Coordinates of N, CA and C in Angstrom, one line a residue:
M1 N 80.7 120.7 171.9 CA 80.0 120.4 170.7 C 80.5 120.6 169.3
I2 N 81.2 121.7 169.3 CA 81.9 122.1 168.0 C 83.1 121.1 167.8
K3 N 83.7 120.8 168.9 CA 84.8 119.9 168.8 C 84.3 118.5 168.4
K4 N 83.2 118.0 168.9 CA 82.6 116.8 168.3 C 82.4 117.0 166.8
A5 N 81.8 118.1 166.3 CA 81.5 118.2 164.9 C 82.7 118.3 164.1
I6 N 83.7 118.9 164.5 CA 85.0 119.0 163.8 C 85.6 117.5 163.7
I7 N 85.6 116.8 164.8 CA 86.1 115.4 164.8 C 85.4 114.6 163.9
S8 N 83.9 114.5 164.1 CA 83.1 113.9 163.1 C 83.4 114.3 161.7
G9 N 83.6 115.5 161.3 CA 83.8 115.9 160.0 C 85.2 115.4 159.5
V10 N 86.2 115.4 160.3 CA 87.4 114.8 160.0 C 87.5 113.2 159.7
V11 N 86.7 112.7 160.6 CA 86.5 111.1 160.5 C 85.7 110.8 159.2
F12 N 84.7 111.6 159.0 CA 83.8 111.4 157.8 C 84.7 111.6 156.6
S13 N 85.5 112.7 156.4 CA 86.3 113.1 155.2 C 87.3 112.0 155.1
S14 N 87.9 111.5 156.2 CA 89.0 110.4 156.1 C 88.4 109.2 155.5
I15 N 87.2 108.9 155.9 CA 86.5 107.6 155.4 C 86.2 107.9 153.8
L16 N 85.7 109.0 153.5 CA 85.4 109.3 152.1 C 86.7 109.2 151.2
L17 N 87.8 109.8 151.7 CA 89.0 109.8 151.0 C 89.6 108.4 150.9
V18 N 89.6 107.6 151.9 CA 90.2 106.2 152.0 C 89.3 105.5 150.9
G19 N 87.9 105.7 151.1 CA 87.2 104.8 150.1 C 87.3 105.2 148.6
C20 N 87.6 106.4 148.4 CA 87.8 106.9 147.0 C 89.1 106.4 146.6
N21 N 90.2 106.5 147.4 CA 91.6 105.9 147.1 C 91.4 104.5 146.8
G22 N 90.7 103.6 147.6 CA 90.5 102.3 147.3 C 89.9 101.9 146.1
E23 N 88.9 102.7 145.6 CA 88.3 102.6 144.3 C 89.3 102.9 143.3
K24 N 90.2 103.8 143.4 CA 91.1 104.2 142.5 C 92.1 103.0 142.3
E25 N 92.5 102.4 143.3 CA 93.4 101.3 143.2 C 92.8 100.1 142.4
E26 N 91.6 99.9 142.8 CA 90.8 98.8 142.1 C 90.7 99.2 140.6
L27 N 90.4 100.4 140.2 CA 90.4 100.7 138.8 C 91.6 100.6 138.1
T28 N 92.7 101.0 138.8 CA 94.2 100.8 138.3 C 94.4 99.4 138.0
E29 N 94.0 98.5 139.0 CA 94.3 97.1 138.8 C 93.5 96.6 137.5
L30 N 92.3 97.0 137.3 CA 91.5 96.6 136.2 C 92.2 97.1 134.9
V31 N 92.6 98.3 134.9 CA 93.3 98.7 133.7 C 94.6 98.0 133.4
V32 N 95.3 97.8 134.4 CA 96.6 97.0 134.3 C 96.3 95.6 133.8
S33 N 95.2 95.0 134.4 CA 94.8 93.6 134.0 C 94.3 93.6 132.5
D34 N 93.6 94.4 132.1 CA 93.3 94.6 130.7 C 94.4 94.8 129.8
S35 N 95.3 95.7 130.2 CA 96.5 95.9 129.4 C 97.4 94.6 129.3
E36 N 97.5 93.9 130.3 CA 98.2 92.6 130.3 C 97.6 91.7 129.5
E37 N 96.2 91.4 129.6 CA 95.4 90.6 128.7 C 95.8 91.0 127.2
E38 N 95.7 92.2 126.9 CA 95.9 92.6 125.6 C 97.1 92.4 125.1
A39 N 98.2 92.5 125.9 CA 99.5 92.1 125.5 C 99.8 90.7 125.2
V40 N 99.2 89.8 126.2 CA 99.1 88.4 125.9 C 98.5 88.1 124.6
D41 N 97.3 88.6 124.4 CA 96.5 88.4 123.2 C 97.4 88.8 122.1
A42 N 98.1 90.0 122.1 CA 98.9 90.3 120.9 C 100.0 89.3 120.7
S43 N 100.7 89.0 121.6 CA 101.9 88.1 121.5 C 101.3 86.7 121.0
T44 N 100.2 86.3 121.5 CA 99.6 85.1 121.0 C 99.3 85.2 119.5
N45 N 98.6 86.3 119.1 CA 98.4 86.5 117.8 C 99.6 86.6 116.9
E46 N 100.7 87.2 117.4 CA 102.0 87.2 116.6 C 102.5 85.8 116.4
E47 N 102.5 85.0 117.5 CA 102.8 83.6 117.4 C 102.1 82.9 116.3
N48 N 100.8 83.0 116.4 CA 99.9 82.3 115.4 C 100.2 82.8 114.0
D49 N 100.4 84.1 113.8 CA 100.8 84.6 112.5 C 102.1 84.0 112.0
E50 N 103.1 83.9 112.9 CA 104.3 83.3 112.5 C 104.1 81.8 112.1
I51 N 103.4 81.1 112.9 CA 103.1 79.7 112.5 C 102.4 79.5 111.3
N52 N 101.4 80.4 111.0 CA 100.6 80.4 109.7 C 101.7 80.7 108.7
L53 N 102.6 81.6 108.8 CA 103.5 82.1 107.8 C 104.4 81.0 107.4
L54 N 105.0 80.3 108.5 CA 106.0 79.2 108.4 C 105.3 78.0 107.6
S55 N 104.1 77.8 107.9 CA 103.2 76.8 107.2 C 102.9 77.1 105.8
E56 N 102.6 78.3 105.6 CA 102.3 78.7 104.1 C 103.7 78.7 103.4
L57 N 104.8 79.0 104.1 CA 106.2 78.9 103.4 C 106.5 77.5 103.0
Q58 N 106.2 76.6 103.9 CA 106.5 75.2 103.7 C 105.6 74.6 102.5
I59 N 104.5 75.0 102.4 CA 103.6 74.6 101.3 C 104.0 75.1 100.0
E60 N 104.4 76.4 100.0 CA 105.0 77.1 98.8 C 106.4 76.4 98.5
I61 N 107.2 76.2 99.3 CA 108.5 75.5 99.0 C 108.2 74.0 98.3
L62 N 107.2 73.2 99.0 CA 106.9 71.9 98.4 C 106.4 72.1 97.1
A63 N 105.4 73.0 96.8 CA 104.8 73.1 95.6 C 105.9 73.6 94.5
A64 N 106.8 74.5 94.8 CA 107.7 74.9 93.8 C 108.6 73.8 93.4
I65 N 109.2 73.1 94.5 CA 110.1 72.0 94.2 C 109.4 70.8 93.2
T66 N 108.2 70.4 93.6 CA 107.6 69.5 92.8 C 107.3 70.1 91.4
E67 N 106.9 71.3 91.2 CA 106.6 71.8 89.9 C 107.9 72.0 89.1
E68 N 109.0 72.5 89.7 CA 110.2 72.9 88.8 C 111.1 71.7 88.7
T69 N 111.0 70.6 89.5 CA 112.0 69.5 89.4 C 111.3 68.3 89.0
E70 N 109.9 68.2 89.1 CA 109.1 67.1 88.8 C 109.4 65.9 89.7
I71 N 109.7 66.2 90.9 CA 110.0 65.4 91.9 C 108.6 65.0 92.6
D72 N 108.3 63.8 92.9 CA 107.0 63.5 93.5 C 107.0 64.2 95.0
H73 N 105.9 64.9 95.3 CA 105.8 65.5 96.5 C 105.8 64.7 97.8
E74 N 105.7 63.3 97.5 CA 105.7 62.3 98.6 C 107.2 62.0 98.9
A75 N 108.1 62.1 98.0 CA 109.4 61.9 98.3 C 110.2 63.0 98.7
I76 N 109.6 64.2 99.0 CA 110.3 65.3 99.6 C 109.9 65.4 101.2
A77 N 110.9 65.6 101.9 CA 110.6 65.9 103.4 C 111.2 67.3 103.6
I78 N 110.3 68.2 104.1 CA 110.6 69.5 104.4 C 110.3 69.8 105.9
M79 N 111.3 70.5 106.5 CA 111.2 70.9 107.9 C 111.6 72.3 108.1
L80 N 110.7 73.0 108.6 CA 110.9 74.6 109.0 C 110.9 74.9 110.5
G81 N 111.8 75.6 111.0 CA 111.9 76.0 112.4 C 112.3 77.2 112.7
G82 N 112.0 77.8 113.8 CA 112.4 79.1 114.2 C 111.3 80.1 114.1
N83 N 111.7 81.4 113.8 CA 110.7 82.3 113.5 C 111.1 83.4 112.5
L84 N 110.6 84.4 112.3 CA 110.8 85.3 111.2 C 112.2 85.9 111.3
K85 N 112.7 86.1 112.5 CA 114.1 86.7 112.6 C 115.2 85.6 112.4
E86 N 115.0 84.4 112.7 CA 115.9 83.4 112.6 C 115.3 82.0 112.3
M87 N 115.4 81.7 111.0 CA 114.7 80.5 110.4 C 115.7 79.4 109.9
S88 N 115.3 78.1 110.1 CA 116.1 77.1 109.5 C 115.1 76.2 108.6
I89 N 115.6 76.0 107.5 CA 114.8 75.1 106.5 C 115.7 74.0 106.0
S90 N 115.2 72.8 106.2 CA 115.8 71.6 105.8 C 114.9 70.8 104.8
V91 N 115.5 70.4 103.6 CA 114.8 69.6 102.6 C 115.6 68.5 102.3
S92 N 114.8 67.3 102.4 CA 115.5 66.0 101.9 C 114.7 65.4 100.9
F93 N 115.5 64.7 100.0 CA 114.9 63.9 99.0 C 115.7 62.7 98.6
P94 N 115.4 61.8 98.0 CA 116.0 60.5 97.7 C 117.4 60.8 96.8
K95 N 118.4 59.9 97.2 CA 119.7 60.0 96.6 C 119.7 59.7 95.0
D96 N 118.8 58.8 94.6 CA 118.8 58.5 93.3 C 118.3 59.5 92.3
L97 N 117.7 60.6 92.9 CA 117.1 61.6 92.0 C 118.2 62.4 91.6
K98 N 118.2 62.9 90.5 CA 119.3 63.7 89.7 C 118.9 65.1 89.8
V99 N 119.1 65.6 91.0 CA 118.7 67.2 91.1 C 119.9 67.8 91.7
D100 N 120.2 69.0 91.1 CA 121.3 69.9 91.6 C 120.9 70.5 92.9
D101 N 121.8 70.5 94.0 CA 121.5 71.1 95.3 C 121.4 72.7 95.1
T102 N 122.2 73.3 94.2 CA 122.0 74.7 93.9 C 120.6 75.1 93.3
E103 N 120.1 74.1 92.5 CA 118.7 74.4 92.0 C 117.7 74.3 93.2
I104 N 117.8 73.4 94.1 CA 116.9 73.4 95.1 C 117.1 74.7 96.0
Q105 N 118.2 75.0 96.3 CA 118.5 76.2 97.1 C 118.0 77.4 96.5
Q106 N 118.1 77.6 95.1 CA 117.4 78.7 94.5 C 116.0 78.7 94.5
I107 N 115.4 77.5 94.4 CA 113.9 77.3 94.5 C 113.3 77.9 96.0
I108 N 114.1 77.4 96.8 CA 113.7 77.7 98.4 C 113.8 79.2 98.5
E109 N 115.0 79.9 98.0 CA 115.1 81.3 98.2 C 114.0 82.1 97.3
D110 N 113.7 81.5 96.2 CA 112.5 82.2 95.4 C 111.2 82.2 96.3
S111 N 111.0 81.1 96.7 CA 109.8 80.8 97.6 C 109.7 81.8 98.7
I112 N 110.8 81.9 99.4 CA 110.8 82.8 100.6 C 110.6 84.2 100.0
Q113 N 111.0 84.6 98.9 CA 110.8 86.0 98.4 C 109.4 86.0 98.1
R114 N 108.8 85.0 97.5 CA 107.3 85.2 97.1 C 106.5 85.2 98.2
V115 N 106.6 84.5 99.3 CA 105.8 84.4 100.5 C 106.0 85.8 101.2
S116 N 107.2 86.4 101.3 CA 107.5 87.6 102.0 C 106.7 88.7 101.2
E117 N 106.7 88.7 99.9 CA 106.0 89.7 99.1 C 104.5 89.6 99.3
T118 N 104.1 88.4 99.2 CA 102.5 88.1 99.3 C 102.0 88.5 100.7
E119 N 102.8 88.2 101.8 CA 102.4 88.4 103.1 C 102.9 89.8 103.8
N120 N 103.6 90.6 102.9 CA 104.2 91.8 103.3 C 105.0 91.8 104.5
V121 N 105.8 90.7 104.6 CA 106.8 90.5 105.8 C 108.2 90.4 105.4
A122 N 109.1 91.0 106.0 CA 110.6 90.9 105.6 C 111.2 89.7 106.2
I123 N 111.6 88.9 105.4 CA 112.5 87.7 105.9 C 113.9 87.9 105.2
K124 N 114.8 88.2 106.0 CA 116.1 88.5 105.6 C 117.0 87.1 105.3
E125 N 117.5 87.0 104.1 CA 118.2 85.8 103.5 C 119.2 85.5 104.5
E126 N 120.0 86.5 105.0 CA 121.1 86.1 105.9 C 120.6 85.4 107.3
N127 N 119.5 85.6 107.6 CA 118.9 85.0 108.7 C 118.3 83.6 108.6
V128 N 118.2 83.1 107.3 CA 117.8 81.8 107.0 C 118.9 80.8 106.7
S129 N 118.8 79.8 107.5 CA 119.7 78.6 107.3 C 119.1 77.5 106.6
I130 N 119.7 77.1 105.3 CA 119.0 76.2 104.3 C 119.9 75.0 104.3
T131 N 119.4 73.8 104.6 CA 120.1 72.5 104.6 C 119.4 71.6 103.6
I132 N 120.2 71.0 102.7 CA 119.7 70.1 101.7 C 120.4 68.8 101.9
E133 N 119.5 67.7 102.0 CA 120.0 66.4 102.3 C 119.4 65.3 101.3
K134 N 120.3 64.3 101.1 CA 119.7 63.3 100.4 C 119.7 62.1 101.2
Y135 N 118.6 61.2 101.0 CA 118.5 60.0 101.9 C 118.4 58.8 100.9

């Protein structure tokens, strides 16, 4: 009888321990899943922030060029690509306009500086490739 009680106790304890261990694994999986979702949400938010920043920079460059050179905004084509670490900016405007490329280059650099300060983001000039084309 004592032998049956000991065996029953061991079996009962084993079931409890296995059950608790299974719950722990489930909780661990839930915590890992929540962390993964938060990481995905954080990276999505960073991507959205970069897209918004690039969009804001494009608007700022267009406004600055039209204001300082009096070129019609519909005659200017601006393309931005990349991210905050490595960015390319391409600006195109008609050949017949008498605008100095260095003036456009300076306007773009000033615009980058203004947006960087406004958004409190560091955009390094050496990581920005600027192309100016006339069509």
